[in-house]
Coordinates of C-alpha atoms and ligand atoms in Angstrom, one line a residue:
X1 CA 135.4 117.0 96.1
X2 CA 138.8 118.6 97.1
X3 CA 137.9 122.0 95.7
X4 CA 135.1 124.0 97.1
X5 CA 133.5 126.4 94.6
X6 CA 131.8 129.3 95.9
X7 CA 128.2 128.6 94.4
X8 CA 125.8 126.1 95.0
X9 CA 123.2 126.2 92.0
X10 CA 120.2 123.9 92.9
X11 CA 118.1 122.4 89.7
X12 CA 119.3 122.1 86.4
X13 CA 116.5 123.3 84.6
X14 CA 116.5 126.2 82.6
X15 CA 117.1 128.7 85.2
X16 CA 119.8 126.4 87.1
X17 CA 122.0 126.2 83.9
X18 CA 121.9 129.7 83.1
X19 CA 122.9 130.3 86.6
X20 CA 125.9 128.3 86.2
X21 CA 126.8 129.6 82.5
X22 CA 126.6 132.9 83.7
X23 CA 128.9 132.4 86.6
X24 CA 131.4 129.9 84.9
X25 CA 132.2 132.7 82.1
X26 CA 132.9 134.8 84.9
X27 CA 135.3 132.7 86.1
X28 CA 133.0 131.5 89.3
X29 CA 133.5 127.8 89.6
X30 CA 129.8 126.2 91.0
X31 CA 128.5 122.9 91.8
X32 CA 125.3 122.2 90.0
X33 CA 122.8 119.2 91.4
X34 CA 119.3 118.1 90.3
X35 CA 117.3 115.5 91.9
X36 CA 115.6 113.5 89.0
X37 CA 118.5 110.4 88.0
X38 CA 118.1 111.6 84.2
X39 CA 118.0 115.2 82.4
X40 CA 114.0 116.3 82.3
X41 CA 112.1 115.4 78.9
X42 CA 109.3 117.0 77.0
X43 CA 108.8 120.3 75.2
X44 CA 107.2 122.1 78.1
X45 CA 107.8 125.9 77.5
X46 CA 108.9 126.4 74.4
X47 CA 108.9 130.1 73.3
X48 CA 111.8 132.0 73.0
X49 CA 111.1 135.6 73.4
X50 CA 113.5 138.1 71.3
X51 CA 114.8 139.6 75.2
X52 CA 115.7 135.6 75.8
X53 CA 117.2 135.6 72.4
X54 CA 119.4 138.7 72.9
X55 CA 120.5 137.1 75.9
X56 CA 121.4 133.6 74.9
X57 CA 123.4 135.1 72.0
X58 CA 125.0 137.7 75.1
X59 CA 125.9 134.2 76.6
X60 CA 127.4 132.7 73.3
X61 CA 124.3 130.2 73.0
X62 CA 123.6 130.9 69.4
X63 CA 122.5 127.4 69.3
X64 CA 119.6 128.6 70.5
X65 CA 118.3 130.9 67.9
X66 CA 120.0 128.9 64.9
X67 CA 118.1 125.4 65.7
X68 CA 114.7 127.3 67.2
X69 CA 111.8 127.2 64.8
X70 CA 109.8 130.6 64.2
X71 CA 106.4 130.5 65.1
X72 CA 104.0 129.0 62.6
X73 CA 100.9 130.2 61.6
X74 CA 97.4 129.0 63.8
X75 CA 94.4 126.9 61.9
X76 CA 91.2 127.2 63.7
X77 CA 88.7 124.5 62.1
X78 CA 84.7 124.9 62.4
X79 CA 83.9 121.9 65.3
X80 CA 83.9 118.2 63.8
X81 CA 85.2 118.9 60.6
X82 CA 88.6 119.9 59.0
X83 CA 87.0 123.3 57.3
X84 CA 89.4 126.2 57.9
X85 CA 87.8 128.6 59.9
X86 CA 90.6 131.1 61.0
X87 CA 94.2 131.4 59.8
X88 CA 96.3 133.8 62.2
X89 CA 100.0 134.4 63.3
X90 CA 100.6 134.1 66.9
X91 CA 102.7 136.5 67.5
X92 CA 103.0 139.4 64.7
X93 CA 106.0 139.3 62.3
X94 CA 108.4 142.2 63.1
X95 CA 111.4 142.0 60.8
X96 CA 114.8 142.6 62.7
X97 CA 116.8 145.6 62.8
X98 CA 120.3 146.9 63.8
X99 CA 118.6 147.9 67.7
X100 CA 116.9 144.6 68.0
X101 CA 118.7 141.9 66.0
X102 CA 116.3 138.8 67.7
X103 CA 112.8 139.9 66.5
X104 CA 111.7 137.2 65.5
X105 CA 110.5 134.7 68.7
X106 CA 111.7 131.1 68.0
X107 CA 110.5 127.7 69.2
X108 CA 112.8 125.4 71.0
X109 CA 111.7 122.5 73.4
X110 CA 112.7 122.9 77.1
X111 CA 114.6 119.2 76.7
X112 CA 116.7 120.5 73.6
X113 CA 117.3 123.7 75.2
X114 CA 119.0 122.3 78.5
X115 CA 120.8 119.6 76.1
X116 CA 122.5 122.9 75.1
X117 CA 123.5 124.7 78.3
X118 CA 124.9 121.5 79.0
X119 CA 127.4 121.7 76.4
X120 CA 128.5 124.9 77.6
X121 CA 128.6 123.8 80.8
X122 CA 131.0 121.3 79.4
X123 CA 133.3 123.6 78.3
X124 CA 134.0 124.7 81.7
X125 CA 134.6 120.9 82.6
X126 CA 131.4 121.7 84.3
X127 CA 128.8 118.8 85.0
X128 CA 125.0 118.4 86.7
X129 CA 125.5 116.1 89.6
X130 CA 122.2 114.4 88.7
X131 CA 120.3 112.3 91.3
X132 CA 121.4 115.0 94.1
X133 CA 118.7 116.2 96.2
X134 CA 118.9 119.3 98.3
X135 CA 117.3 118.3 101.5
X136 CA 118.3 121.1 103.5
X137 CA 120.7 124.2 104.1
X138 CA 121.4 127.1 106.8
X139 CA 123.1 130.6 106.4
X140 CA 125.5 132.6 108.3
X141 CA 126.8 135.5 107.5
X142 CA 130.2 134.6 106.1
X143 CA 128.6 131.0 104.6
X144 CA 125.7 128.2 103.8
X145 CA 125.3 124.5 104.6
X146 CA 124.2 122.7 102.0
X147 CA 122.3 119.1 103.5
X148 CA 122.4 117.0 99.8
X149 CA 121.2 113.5 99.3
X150 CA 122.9 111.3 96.9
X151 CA 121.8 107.7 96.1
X152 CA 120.4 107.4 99.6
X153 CA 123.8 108.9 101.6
X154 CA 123.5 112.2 103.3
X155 CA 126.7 114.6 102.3
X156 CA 127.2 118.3 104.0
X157 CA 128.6 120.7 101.9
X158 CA 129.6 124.0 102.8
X159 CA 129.6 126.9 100.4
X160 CA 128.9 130.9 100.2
X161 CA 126.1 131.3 98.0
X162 CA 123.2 129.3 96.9
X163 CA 120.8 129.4 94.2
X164 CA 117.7 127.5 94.2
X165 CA 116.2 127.0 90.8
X166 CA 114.2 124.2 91.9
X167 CA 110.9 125.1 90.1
X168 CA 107.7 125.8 90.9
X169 CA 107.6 123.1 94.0
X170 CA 111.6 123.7 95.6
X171 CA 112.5 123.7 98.9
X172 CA 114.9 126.6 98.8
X173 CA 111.7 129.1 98.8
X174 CA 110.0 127.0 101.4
X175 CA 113.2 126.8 103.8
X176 CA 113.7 130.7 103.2
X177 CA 109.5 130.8 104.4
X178 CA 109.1 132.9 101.7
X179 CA 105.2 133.8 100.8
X180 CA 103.7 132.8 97.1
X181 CA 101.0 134.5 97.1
X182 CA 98.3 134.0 94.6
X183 CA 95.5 131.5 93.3
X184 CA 94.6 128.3 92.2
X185 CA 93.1 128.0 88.7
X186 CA 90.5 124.8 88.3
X187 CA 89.3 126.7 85.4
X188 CA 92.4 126.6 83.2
X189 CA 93.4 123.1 84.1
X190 CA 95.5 121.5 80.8
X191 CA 97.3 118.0 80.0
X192 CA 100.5 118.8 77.8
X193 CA 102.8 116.7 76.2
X194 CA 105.0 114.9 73.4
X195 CA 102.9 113.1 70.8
X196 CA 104.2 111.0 67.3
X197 CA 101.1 110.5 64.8
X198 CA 100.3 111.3 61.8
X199 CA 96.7 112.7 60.5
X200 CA 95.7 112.9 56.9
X201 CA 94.9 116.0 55.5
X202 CA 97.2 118.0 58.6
X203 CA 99.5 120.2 56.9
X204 CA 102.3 119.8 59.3
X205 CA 103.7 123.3 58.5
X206 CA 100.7 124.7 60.3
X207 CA 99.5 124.7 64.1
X208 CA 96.2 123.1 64.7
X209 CA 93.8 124.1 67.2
X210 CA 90.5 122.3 67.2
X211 CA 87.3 122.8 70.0
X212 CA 86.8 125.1 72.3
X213 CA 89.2 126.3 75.1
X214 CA 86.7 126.0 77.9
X215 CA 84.5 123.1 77.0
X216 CA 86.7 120.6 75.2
X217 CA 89.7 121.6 72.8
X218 CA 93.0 120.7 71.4
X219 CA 95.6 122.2 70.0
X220 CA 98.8 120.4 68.3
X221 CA 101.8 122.1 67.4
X222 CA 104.1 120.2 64.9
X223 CA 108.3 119.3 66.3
X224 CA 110.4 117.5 64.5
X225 CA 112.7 117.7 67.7
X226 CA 110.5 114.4 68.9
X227 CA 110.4 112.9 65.7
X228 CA 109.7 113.7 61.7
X229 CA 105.5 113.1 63.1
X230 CA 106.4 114.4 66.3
X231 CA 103.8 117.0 68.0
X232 CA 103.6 119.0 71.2
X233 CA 100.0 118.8 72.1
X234 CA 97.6 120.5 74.8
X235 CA 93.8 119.2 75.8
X236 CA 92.1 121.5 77.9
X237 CA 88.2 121.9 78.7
X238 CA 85.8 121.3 81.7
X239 CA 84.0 118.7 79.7
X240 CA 86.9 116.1 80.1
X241 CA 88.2 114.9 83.5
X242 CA 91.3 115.8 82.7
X243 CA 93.0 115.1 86.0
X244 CA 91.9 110.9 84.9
X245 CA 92.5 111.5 81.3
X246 CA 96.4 112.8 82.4
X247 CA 97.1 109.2 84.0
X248 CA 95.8 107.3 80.5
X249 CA 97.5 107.2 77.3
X250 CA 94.2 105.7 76.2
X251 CA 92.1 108.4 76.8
X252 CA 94.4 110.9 75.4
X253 CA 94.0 109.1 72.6
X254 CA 90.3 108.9 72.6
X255 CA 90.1 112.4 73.2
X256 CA 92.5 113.2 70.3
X257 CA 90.8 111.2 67.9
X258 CA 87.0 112.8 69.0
X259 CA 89.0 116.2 67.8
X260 CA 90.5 115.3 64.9
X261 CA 88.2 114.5 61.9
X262 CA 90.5 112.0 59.9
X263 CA 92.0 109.3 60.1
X264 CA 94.7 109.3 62.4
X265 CA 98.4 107.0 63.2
X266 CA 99.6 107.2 66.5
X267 CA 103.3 106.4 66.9
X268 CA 104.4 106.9 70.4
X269 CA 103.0 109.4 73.5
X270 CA 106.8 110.0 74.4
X271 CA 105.9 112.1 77.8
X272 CA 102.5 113.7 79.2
X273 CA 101.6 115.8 82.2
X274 CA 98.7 117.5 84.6
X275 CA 99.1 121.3 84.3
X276 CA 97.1 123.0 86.7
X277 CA 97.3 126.9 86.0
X278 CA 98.7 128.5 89.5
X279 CA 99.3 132.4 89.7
X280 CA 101.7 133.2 91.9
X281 CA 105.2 134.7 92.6
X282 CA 107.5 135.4 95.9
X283 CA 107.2 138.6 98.2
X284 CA 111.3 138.4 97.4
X285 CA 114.2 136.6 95.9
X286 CA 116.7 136.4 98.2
X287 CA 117.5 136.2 102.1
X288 CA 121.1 137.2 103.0
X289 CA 123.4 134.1 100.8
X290 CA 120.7 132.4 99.5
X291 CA 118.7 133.5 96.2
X292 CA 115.8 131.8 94.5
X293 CA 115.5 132.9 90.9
X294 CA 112.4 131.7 88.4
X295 CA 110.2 131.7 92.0
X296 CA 106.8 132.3 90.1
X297 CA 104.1 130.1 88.4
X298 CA 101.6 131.9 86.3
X299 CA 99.8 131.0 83.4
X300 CA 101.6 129.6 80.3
X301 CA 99.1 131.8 78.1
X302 CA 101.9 134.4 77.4
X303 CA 104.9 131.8 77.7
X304 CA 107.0 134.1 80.0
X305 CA 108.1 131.7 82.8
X306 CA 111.1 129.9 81.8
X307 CA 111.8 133.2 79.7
X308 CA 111.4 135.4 83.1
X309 CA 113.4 132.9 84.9
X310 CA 116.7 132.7 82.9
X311 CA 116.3 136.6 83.0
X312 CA 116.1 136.8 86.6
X313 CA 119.1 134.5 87.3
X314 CA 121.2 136.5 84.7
X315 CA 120.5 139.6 86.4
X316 CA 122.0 137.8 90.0
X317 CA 124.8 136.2 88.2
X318 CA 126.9 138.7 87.1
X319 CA 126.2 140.8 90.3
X320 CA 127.2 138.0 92.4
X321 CA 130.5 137.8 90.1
X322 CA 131.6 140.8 90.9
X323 CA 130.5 140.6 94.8
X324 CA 132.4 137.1 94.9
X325 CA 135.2 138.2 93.4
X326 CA 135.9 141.2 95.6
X327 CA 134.7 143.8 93.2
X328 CA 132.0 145.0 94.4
X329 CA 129.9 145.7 97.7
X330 CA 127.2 142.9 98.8
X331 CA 124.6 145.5 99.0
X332 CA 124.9 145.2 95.0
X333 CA 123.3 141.8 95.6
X334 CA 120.2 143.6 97.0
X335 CA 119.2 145.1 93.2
X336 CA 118.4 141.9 91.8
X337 CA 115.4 141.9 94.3
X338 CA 114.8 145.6 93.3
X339 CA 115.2 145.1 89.8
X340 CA 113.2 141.8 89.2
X341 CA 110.0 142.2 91.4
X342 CA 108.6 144.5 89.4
X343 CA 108.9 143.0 86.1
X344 CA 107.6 139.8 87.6
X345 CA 104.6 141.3 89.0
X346 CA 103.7 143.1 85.6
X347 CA 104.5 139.9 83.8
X348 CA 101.9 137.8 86.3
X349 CA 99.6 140.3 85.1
X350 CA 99.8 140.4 82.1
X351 CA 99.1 136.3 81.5
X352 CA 96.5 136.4 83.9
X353 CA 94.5 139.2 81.6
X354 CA 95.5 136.8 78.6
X355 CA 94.2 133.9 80.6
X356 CA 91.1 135.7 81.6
X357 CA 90.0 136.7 77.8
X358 CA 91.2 133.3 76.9
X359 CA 88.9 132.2 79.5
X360 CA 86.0 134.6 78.5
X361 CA 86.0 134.4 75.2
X362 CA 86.5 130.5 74.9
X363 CA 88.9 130.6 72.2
X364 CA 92.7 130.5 72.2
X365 CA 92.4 132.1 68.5
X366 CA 94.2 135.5 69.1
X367 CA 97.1 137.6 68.0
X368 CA 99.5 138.2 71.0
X369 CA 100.7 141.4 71.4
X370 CA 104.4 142.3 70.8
X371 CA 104.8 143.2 74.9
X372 CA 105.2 139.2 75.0
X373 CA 108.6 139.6 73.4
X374 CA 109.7 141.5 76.6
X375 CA 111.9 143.7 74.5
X376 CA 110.3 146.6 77.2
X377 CA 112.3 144.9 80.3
X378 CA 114.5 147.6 81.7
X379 CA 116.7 149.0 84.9
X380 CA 115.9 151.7 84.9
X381 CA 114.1 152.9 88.0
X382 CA 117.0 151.1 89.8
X383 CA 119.0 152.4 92.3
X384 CA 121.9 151.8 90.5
X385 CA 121.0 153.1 87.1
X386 CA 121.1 157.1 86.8
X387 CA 118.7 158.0 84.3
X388 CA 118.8 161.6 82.8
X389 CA 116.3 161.3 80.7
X390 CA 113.8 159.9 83.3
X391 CA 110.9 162.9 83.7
X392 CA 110.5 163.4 87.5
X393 CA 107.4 162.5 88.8
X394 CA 106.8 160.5 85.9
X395 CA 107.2 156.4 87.1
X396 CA 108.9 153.8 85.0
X397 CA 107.4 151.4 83.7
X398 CA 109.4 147.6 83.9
X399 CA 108.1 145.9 81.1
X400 CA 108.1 148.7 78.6
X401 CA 109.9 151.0 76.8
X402 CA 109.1 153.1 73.3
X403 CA 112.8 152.9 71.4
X404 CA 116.3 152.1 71.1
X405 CA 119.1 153.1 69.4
X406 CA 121.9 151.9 67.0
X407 CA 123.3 148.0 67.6
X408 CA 125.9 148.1 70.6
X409 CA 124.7 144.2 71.4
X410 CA 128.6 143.1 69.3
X411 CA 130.3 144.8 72.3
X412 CA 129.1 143.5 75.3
X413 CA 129.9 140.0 77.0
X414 CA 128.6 138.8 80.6
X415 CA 132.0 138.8 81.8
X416 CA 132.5 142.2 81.5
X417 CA 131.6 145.8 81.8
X418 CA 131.5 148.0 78.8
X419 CA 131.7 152.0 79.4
X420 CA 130.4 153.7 76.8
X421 CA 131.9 157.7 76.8
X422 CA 129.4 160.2 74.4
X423 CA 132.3 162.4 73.0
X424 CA 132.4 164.9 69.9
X425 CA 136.1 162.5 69.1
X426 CA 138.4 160.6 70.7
X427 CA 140.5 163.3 71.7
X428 CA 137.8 164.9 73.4
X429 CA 136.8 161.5 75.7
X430 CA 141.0 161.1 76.7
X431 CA 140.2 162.5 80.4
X432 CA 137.5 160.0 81.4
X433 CA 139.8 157.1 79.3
X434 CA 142.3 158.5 81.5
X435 CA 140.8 157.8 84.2
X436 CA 139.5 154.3 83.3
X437 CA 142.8 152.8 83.4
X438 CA 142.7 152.7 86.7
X439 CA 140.3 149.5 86.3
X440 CA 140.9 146.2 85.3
X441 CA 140.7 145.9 81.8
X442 CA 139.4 142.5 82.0
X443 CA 136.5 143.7 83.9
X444 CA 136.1 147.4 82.5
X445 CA 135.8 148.0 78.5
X446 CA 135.3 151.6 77.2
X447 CA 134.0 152.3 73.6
X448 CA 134.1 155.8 72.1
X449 CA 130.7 156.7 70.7
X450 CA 130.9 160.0 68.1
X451 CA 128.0 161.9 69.9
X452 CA 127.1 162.9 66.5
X453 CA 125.5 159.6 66.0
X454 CA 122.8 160.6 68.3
X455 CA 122.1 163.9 66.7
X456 CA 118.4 164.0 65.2
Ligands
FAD501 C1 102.2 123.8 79.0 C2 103.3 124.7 79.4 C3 103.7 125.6 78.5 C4 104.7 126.6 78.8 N1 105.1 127.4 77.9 C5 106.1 128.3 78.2 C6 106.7 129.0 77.2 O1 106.2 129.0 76.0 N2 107.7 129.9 77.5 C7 108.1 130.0 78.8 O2 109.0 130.8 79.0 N3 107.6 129.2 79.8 C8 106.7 128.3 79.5 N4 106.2 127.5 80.5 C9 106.8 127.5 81.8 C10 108.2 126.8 81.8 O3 108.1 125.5 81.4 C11 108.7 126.9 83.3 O4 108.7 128.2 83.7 C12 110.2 126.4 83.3 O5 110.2 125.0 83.3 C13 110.9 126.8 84.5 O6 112.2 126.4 84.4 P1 113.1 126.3 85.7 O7 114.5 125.9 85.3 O8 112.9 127.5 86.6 O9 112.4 125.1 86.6 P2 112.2 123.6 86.2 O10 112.3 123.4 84.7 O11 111.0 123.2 87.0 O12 113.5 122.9 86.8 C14 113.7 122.8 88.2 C15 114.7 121.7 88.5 O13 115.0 121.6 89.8 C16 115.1 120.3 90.2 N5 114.9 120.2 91.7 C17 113.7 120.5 92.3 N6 113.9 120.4 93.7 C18 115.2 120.0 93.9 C19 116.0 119.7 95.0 N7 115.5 119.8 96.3 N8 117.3 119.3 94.8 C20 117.8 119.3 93.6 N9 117.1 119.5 92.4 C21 115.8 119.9 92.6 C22 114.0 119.6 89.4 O14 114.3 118.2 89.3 C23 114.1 120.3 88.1 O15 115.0 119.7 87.2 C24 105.2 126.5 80.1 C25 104.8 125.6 81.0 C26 103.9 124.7 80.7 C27 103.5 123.6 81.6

C-alpha cells in the first residue's frame, strides 16, 4: 500500500464499519481489517432501536430502516401444547412524528446489516482487508504501529489513530490493560442461532416463545432474511446442558422438537452459538491514539450492544475528523470518553434489571419499556455542550430526556456542522451570519430558525 491513511479501524463488525463510514464521508481515508477469512454470519443482534435508526438514516443507510422488519407480536403457549396463552407486543407501538421520524424499532440480522455498510464502504472504493489479524500495536505521541498478520506473514504498519472494534474478546482493550469490570452469568447461559423448518399450525407472522426461561424454553422468531422457513431461534434453561447441546445440531433438534407440539420439518441449522451472559464494560475508551469503541458485554435482554456500539464510534468519528483534519484541538478527542461512559453504565444497568426480572419471574413474556429505544441519549452534561436550560444542581440524566421539538433531522449530515441562529427574522440573525463566514462552509452550515416557532 503506497498511501498511508490516517486510521486504522480493527474488526469489521458493526461498530468497525460505522467507524469507517463515518470517517470516509468525512473525507478520512482508513484501512479496515478483520481476522475471520469470510464476513461473519447469523442474525445475532438484531434490534434496531429508533436512536440507531435516526442515525443510520444521518449516515445515508436508509437501507437499514427500509428492509428492517418491525417487531412482531409475542405468542406465549401453555407448556406441551400449542394453546395461546399470552399475545403481547414487545416493544409498544408509538407512531412517528415530525421530532422523531424512526419510532418504530425494526429487525435486521447482524449479517444483512454489515452486507450493507459494506456497500457504502464501497462507494469510497473502500474494502475489509479480511483474514488480517491485529497481533499487536504501540503509541507515541505523534503515531501508532500497527503489528498485522496476513495469511501467516507479519506486516508493520504505521498510522495515527486506531480503532479497535474487535468485540467482546479484542486485543486492542487488552494491549491498552484496560479493566472490564463486571460478572459472569451461569444463570442466563443461551444457545442462539439460524434455523430453516417449518411447524404446522405456527403462524409465521407471529414470534413463538414456548417453556420457561429458567428451566427449559425456546423462543423462535420468524426471518425470511435466512430463508422463506428461515428462523432465529434461542434455547435457554438450567435443565439442558446447554454448553453440550451448543456443539450438537442433534440435540438442538431434540430439544426443539420436545418444545414444539406438532409436527415439525427441519431444513437446514445454517449457524449456532454458546452465549454466555457477561456484564461488563471498560473503566475508559481510549488511551492517547488508540480508541476502543463497543468495549462492553451485557445482557442481550434489552438488545442495546451493537446499538450502543455504533453510537459510541459515531460519537469518536466525527470528532476525530475534525482533530485529523486540523480543525480542531486533540483534547476534543477526550469527550467521547466523557460523553459515552455514562450512557454505557446506565445502559449495563438497565439490561441487567431486565435480566434479573427475566430471571425472577421465569418468563421472557413482558412489554419493554420505550427507554429501550434510547431516544433519551444526550450530550448534554458535556463539557462541550452549554446548556441553558440545565437547572443547577439538578444532574443530567444520559439516557433520558422528556421532549423534543420540530424535525431539524433533513439538515444535518456527519460531515458537517449545522449552526442553528434563534432570530425574530433573517435580518435580525445578519451579525452572527456575519460572522460565520469566517468558517468553512463545507464544514460550518447555519440555518435561520423564526424564534417564533418556539413560542408556546
Ligand atoms: C443472542 C444475542 C442477541 C443480541 N441481540 C442484540 C440486539 O437485539 N441488539 C443489539 O444491539 N445487540 C444485540 N446483541 C449484541 C450484539 O450482537 C453485539 O453487541 C455486536 O455484535 C457487537 O458488534 P461489534 O461490531 O462491536 O463486534 P463484533 O460483531 O463482535 O465484531 C468484532 C469483529 O472484530 C474482529 N476481530 C476481533 N479481533 C480482531 C483482531 N485482533 N484483528 C482483526 N479483527 C479482529 C472479529 O472477527 C469480528 O468480526 C445480541 C447478542 C447476542 C449474542
Amino acid at each position: 500500500m503506497n498511501f498511508t491513511p490516517p486510521v486504522l479501524v480493527v474488526g469489521a463488525g458493526p461498530t468497525g464499519l460505522v467507524a469507517a463510514l463515518t470517517l470516509l464521508q468525512n473525507g478520512i481515508p482508513v484501512r479496515i481489517i478483520d481476522k475471520e477469512p469470510n464476513p461473519n454470519i447469523g442474525q445475532r443482534g438484531p434490534a434496531i432501536w429508533p436512536r440507531s435508526l435516526d442515525l443510520f438514516s444521518f449516515l445515508n443507510v436508509p437501507e437499514i430502516n427500509d428492509l428492517g422488519k418491525p417487531f412482531p407480536v409475542i405468542r406465549s403457549y401453555q407448556p406441551g401444547t400449542l394453546e395461546l396463552m399470552k399475545e403481547y407486543p414487545m416493544v409498544p407501538h408509538i407512531e412517528p412524528t415530525p421530532a422523531i421520524p424512526f419510532y418504530v424499532a425494526k429487525f435486521i440480522g447482524q449479517q444483512l446489516l454489515d452486507v450493507i455498510l459494506r456497500r457504502h464502504l464501497e462507494k469510497f472504493s473502500c474494502s475489509v482487508e479480511m483474514d488480517t489479524e491485529l497481533r499487536s500495536f504501540e503509541q507515541s505521541d505523534e503515531s501508532v504501529t500497527a503489528v498485522l498478520e496476513k495469511n501467516g506473514m507479519l506486516e508493520t504498519f504505521n498510522t495515527k489513530w486506531l480503532i479497535g472494534a474487535d468485540g467482546a474478546k479484542g486485543i486492542v482493550r487488552k494491549q491498552l490493560g484496560l479493566t472490564f469490570l463486571g460478572e459472569t452469568r451461569d444463570d442466563a447461559l443461551m444457545i442462539t442461532g439460524d434455523i430453516r423448518l417449518t411447524c404446522v399450525g405456527l403462524d409465521r407472522s407471529y414470534w413463538h416463545q414456548f417453556g420457561y426461561f429458567k428451566e427449559r424454553g425456546l423462543s423462535i422468531r420468524p426471518t425470511d432474511e435466512v430463508g422463506e422457513d428461515g428462523w432465529q431461534f434461542l434455547i435457554f434453561g438450567g435443565d439442558v446442558d446447554l454448553t453440550k447441546a451448543a456443539q450438537s445440531e442433534e440435540l438442538v433438534l431434540e430439544i426443539i422438537t420436545s418444545l414444539i407440539p406438532t409436527e415439525i420439518t427441519f431444513t437446514k441449522v445454517i449457524w449456532m452459538s454458546e452465549f454466555r451472559t457477561n456484564i461488563r464494560m471498560v473503566n475508559k475508551f481510549s488511551e492517547g491514539r488508540v480508541f476502543v469503541a463497543g468495549g462492553i458485554v451485557h445482557s442481550p435482554t434489552g438488545g442495546q450492544g451493537l446499538n450502543s456500539g455504533v453510537q459510541d464510534v459515531f460519537n469518536l468519528g466525527w470528532k476525530l475528523a475534525l482533530v485529523e483534519k486540523g480543525l480542531a484541538d486533540k483534547s476534543l478527542l477526550e469527550t467521547y470518553n466523557a460523553e459515552r461512559l455514562p450512557v454505557i453504565s446506565e445502559m449495563l444497568e438497565m439490561t441487567t434489571t431486565i435480566l434479573n426480572q427475566t430471571l425472577k419471574t421465569g418468563n421472557i413474556s413482558t412489554t419493554r419499556s420505550p427507554i429501550l429505544f434510547m431516544l433519551g441519549i444526550n450530550c448534554r452534561f458535556s463539557d462541550i455542550v452549554l446548556d441553558e436550560f440545565v437547572i443547577p444542581g439538578k444532574p443530567v440524566n444520559a439516557y433520558w430526556r422528556e421532549s423534543d421539538v420540530k424535525t431539524l433531522f433533513g439538515l444535518y449530515r456527519p460531515w458537517y456542522h449545522t449552526v442553528l441562529v434563534f432570530a425574530p427574522s433573517h435580518t435580525d440573525a445578519t451579525l452572527t451570519l456575519g460572522a460565520l463566514e469566517a468558517y468553512d462552509k463545507s464544514i460550518v452550515r447555519s440555518v435561520v430558525i423564526p424564534a417564533f416557532i418556539f413560542i408556546r
